[in-house]
Every structure is written in structure tokens, then in C-alpha cells.
Amino acid sequence: MLLEQIGMATPQQMDALAAAQGTEFDILSLQLMIRHHQGALDMIDNVLTYGSDELLAQWATDMMVTQQTQIYWMQTMLDDKT
């Protein structure tokens, strides 16, 4: 599905998240957010590969570092919960 390909949660995934509680909620939330951030990294890669605006490239590079760091933190939290 296209939504998942760009890192967006599907309506079904959001329903599952809304129904979850406790550790189940934490795990699902982290899994969805990691996918969401990976989708952002794909978009950033496109900006850096195909874009020509120097300021946008600088912003994208900064955002790439931030997204990668947040993915690392979330993956660490997820590993601790599973």
C-alpha cells in the first residue's frame, strides 16, 4: 500500500494503535514511528539526489541526521520492550 511505502500509518494500523494499551501500545507506536522516520529518510534522499537548492540540501542533511538519531533511539527502546 502506498501509505506504508512513504512511512504513513494506514487507517487499520491507527485503529490497532487506538485499541492497544500498555506495552502493546508502546511497541506498536515505536514500530509505526520508526517506519514513519524511514519514510522521511527516503524523501530526504530524493531531495539530496535530485534537488538543486543549496539551502534545501543543507536543511535535508540536518534533518537526515536528526531522523537517523531518532530512529536509533526508538529502535533501542523497542529492543528493550521486545
Tab-separated table of C-alpha atoms in Angstrom:
chain	number	residue	atom	x	y	z
A	1	MET	CA	0.000	0.000	0.000
A	2	LEU	CA	1.248	3.478	-0.872
A	3	LEU	CA	0.773	4.889	2.640
A	4	GLU	CA	3.123	2.312	4.119
A	5	GLN	CA	5.654	2.883	1.344
A	6	ILE	CA	6.018	6.537	2.360
A	7	GLY	CA	6.049	5.804	6.068
A	8	MET	CA	2.466	6.738	6.882
A	9	ALA	CA	0.300	4.532	9.070
A	10	THR	CA	-2.758	3.013	7.443
A	11	PRO	CA	-6.213	3.515	8.953
A	12	GLN	CA	-6.078	-0.118	10.113
A	13	GLN	CA	-2.751	0.473	11.863
A	14	MET	CA	-4.123	3.589	13.546
A	15	ASP	CA	-7.174	1.598	14.701
A	16	ALA	CA	-4.863	-1.063	16.155
A	17	LEU	CA	-2.849	1.635	17.923
A	18	ALA	CA	-6.014	3.203	19.348
A	19	ALA	CA	-7.098	-0.200	20.684
A	20	ALA	CA	-3.710	-1.046	22.210
A	21	GLN	CA	-2.678	-0.383	25.803
A	22	GLY	CA	0.456	-0.604	27.890
A	23	THR	CA	3.470	-2.353	26.414
A	24	GLU	CA	1.490	-3.381	23.322
A	25	PHE	CA	0.776	0.306	22.638
A	26	ASP	CA	4.424	1.249	23.214
A	27	ILE	CA	5.683	-1.419	20.810
A	28	LEU	CA	3.200	-0.606	18.064
A	29	SER	CA	3.776	3.123	18.440
A	30	LEU	CA	7.541	2.696	18.171
A	31	GLN	CA	7.221	0.386	15.145
A	32	LEU	CA	4.972	2.879	13.355
A	33	MET	CA	7.179	5.861	14.198
A	34	ILE	CA	10.323	4.065	13.031
A	35	ARG	CA	8.624	3.357	9.685
A	36	HIS	CA	7.467	6.971	9.531
A	37	HIS	CA	11.002	8.255	10.087
A	38	GLN	CA	12.376	5.817	7.496
A	39	GLY	CA	9.860	7.258	5.023
A	40	ALA	CA	11.255	10.700	5.805
A	41	LEU	CA	14.768	9.423	5.106
A	42	ASP	CA	13.608	8.216	1.679
A	43	MET	CA	12.220	11.670	0.936
A	44	ILE	CA	15.430	13.317	2.151
A	45	ASP	CA	17.451	11.015	-0.104
A	46	ASN	CA	15.374	12.204	-3.053
A	47	VAL	CA	15.983	15.845	-2.146
A	48	LEU	CA	19.738	15.262	-1.929
A	49	THR	CA	19.853	13.170	-5.107
A	50	TYR	CA	17.614	15.197	-7.388
A	51	GLY	CA	17.384	18.665	-5.876
A	52	SER	CA	19.437	21.700	-6.795
A	53	ASP	CA	18.691	24.180	-3.999
A	54	GLU	CA	21.720	24.505	-1.720
A	55	LEU	CA	19.776	25.711	1.323
A	56	LEU	CA	17.255	22.889	0.946
A	57	ALA	CA	20.123	20.383	0.697
A	58	GLN	CA	21.635	21.769	3.888
A	59	TRP	CA	18.285	21.529	5.668
A	60	ALA	CA	17.778	17.987	4.347
A	61	THR	CA	21.214	16.928	5.570
A	62	ASP	CA	20.468	18.284	9.045
A	63	MET	CA	17.095	16.540	9.039
A	64	MET	CA	18.715	13.276	7.921
A	65	VAL	CA	20.992	13.284	10.961
A	66	THR	CA	18.047	14.056	13.250
A	67	GLN	CA	15.840	11.331	11.750
A	68	GLN	CA	18.630	8.739	11.916
A	69	THR	CA	19.322	9.617	15.556
A	70	GLN	CA	15.660	9.368	16.465
A	71	ILE	CA	15.364	6.013	14.688
A	72	TYR	CA	18.332	4.758	16.725
A	73	TRP	CA	16.716	5.925	20.000
A	74	MET	CA	13.348	4.405	19.108
A	75	GLN	CA	14.920	1.127	17.988
A	76	THR	CA	16.807	0.960	21.290
A	77	MET	CA	13.557	1.486	23.206
A	78	LEU	CA	11.822	-1.119	21.049
A	79	ASP	CA	14.611	-3.631	21.633
A	80	ASP	CA	14.201	-3.115	25.377
A	81	LYS	CA	10.471	-3.865	25.152
A	82	THR	CA	10.666	-6.999	22.998
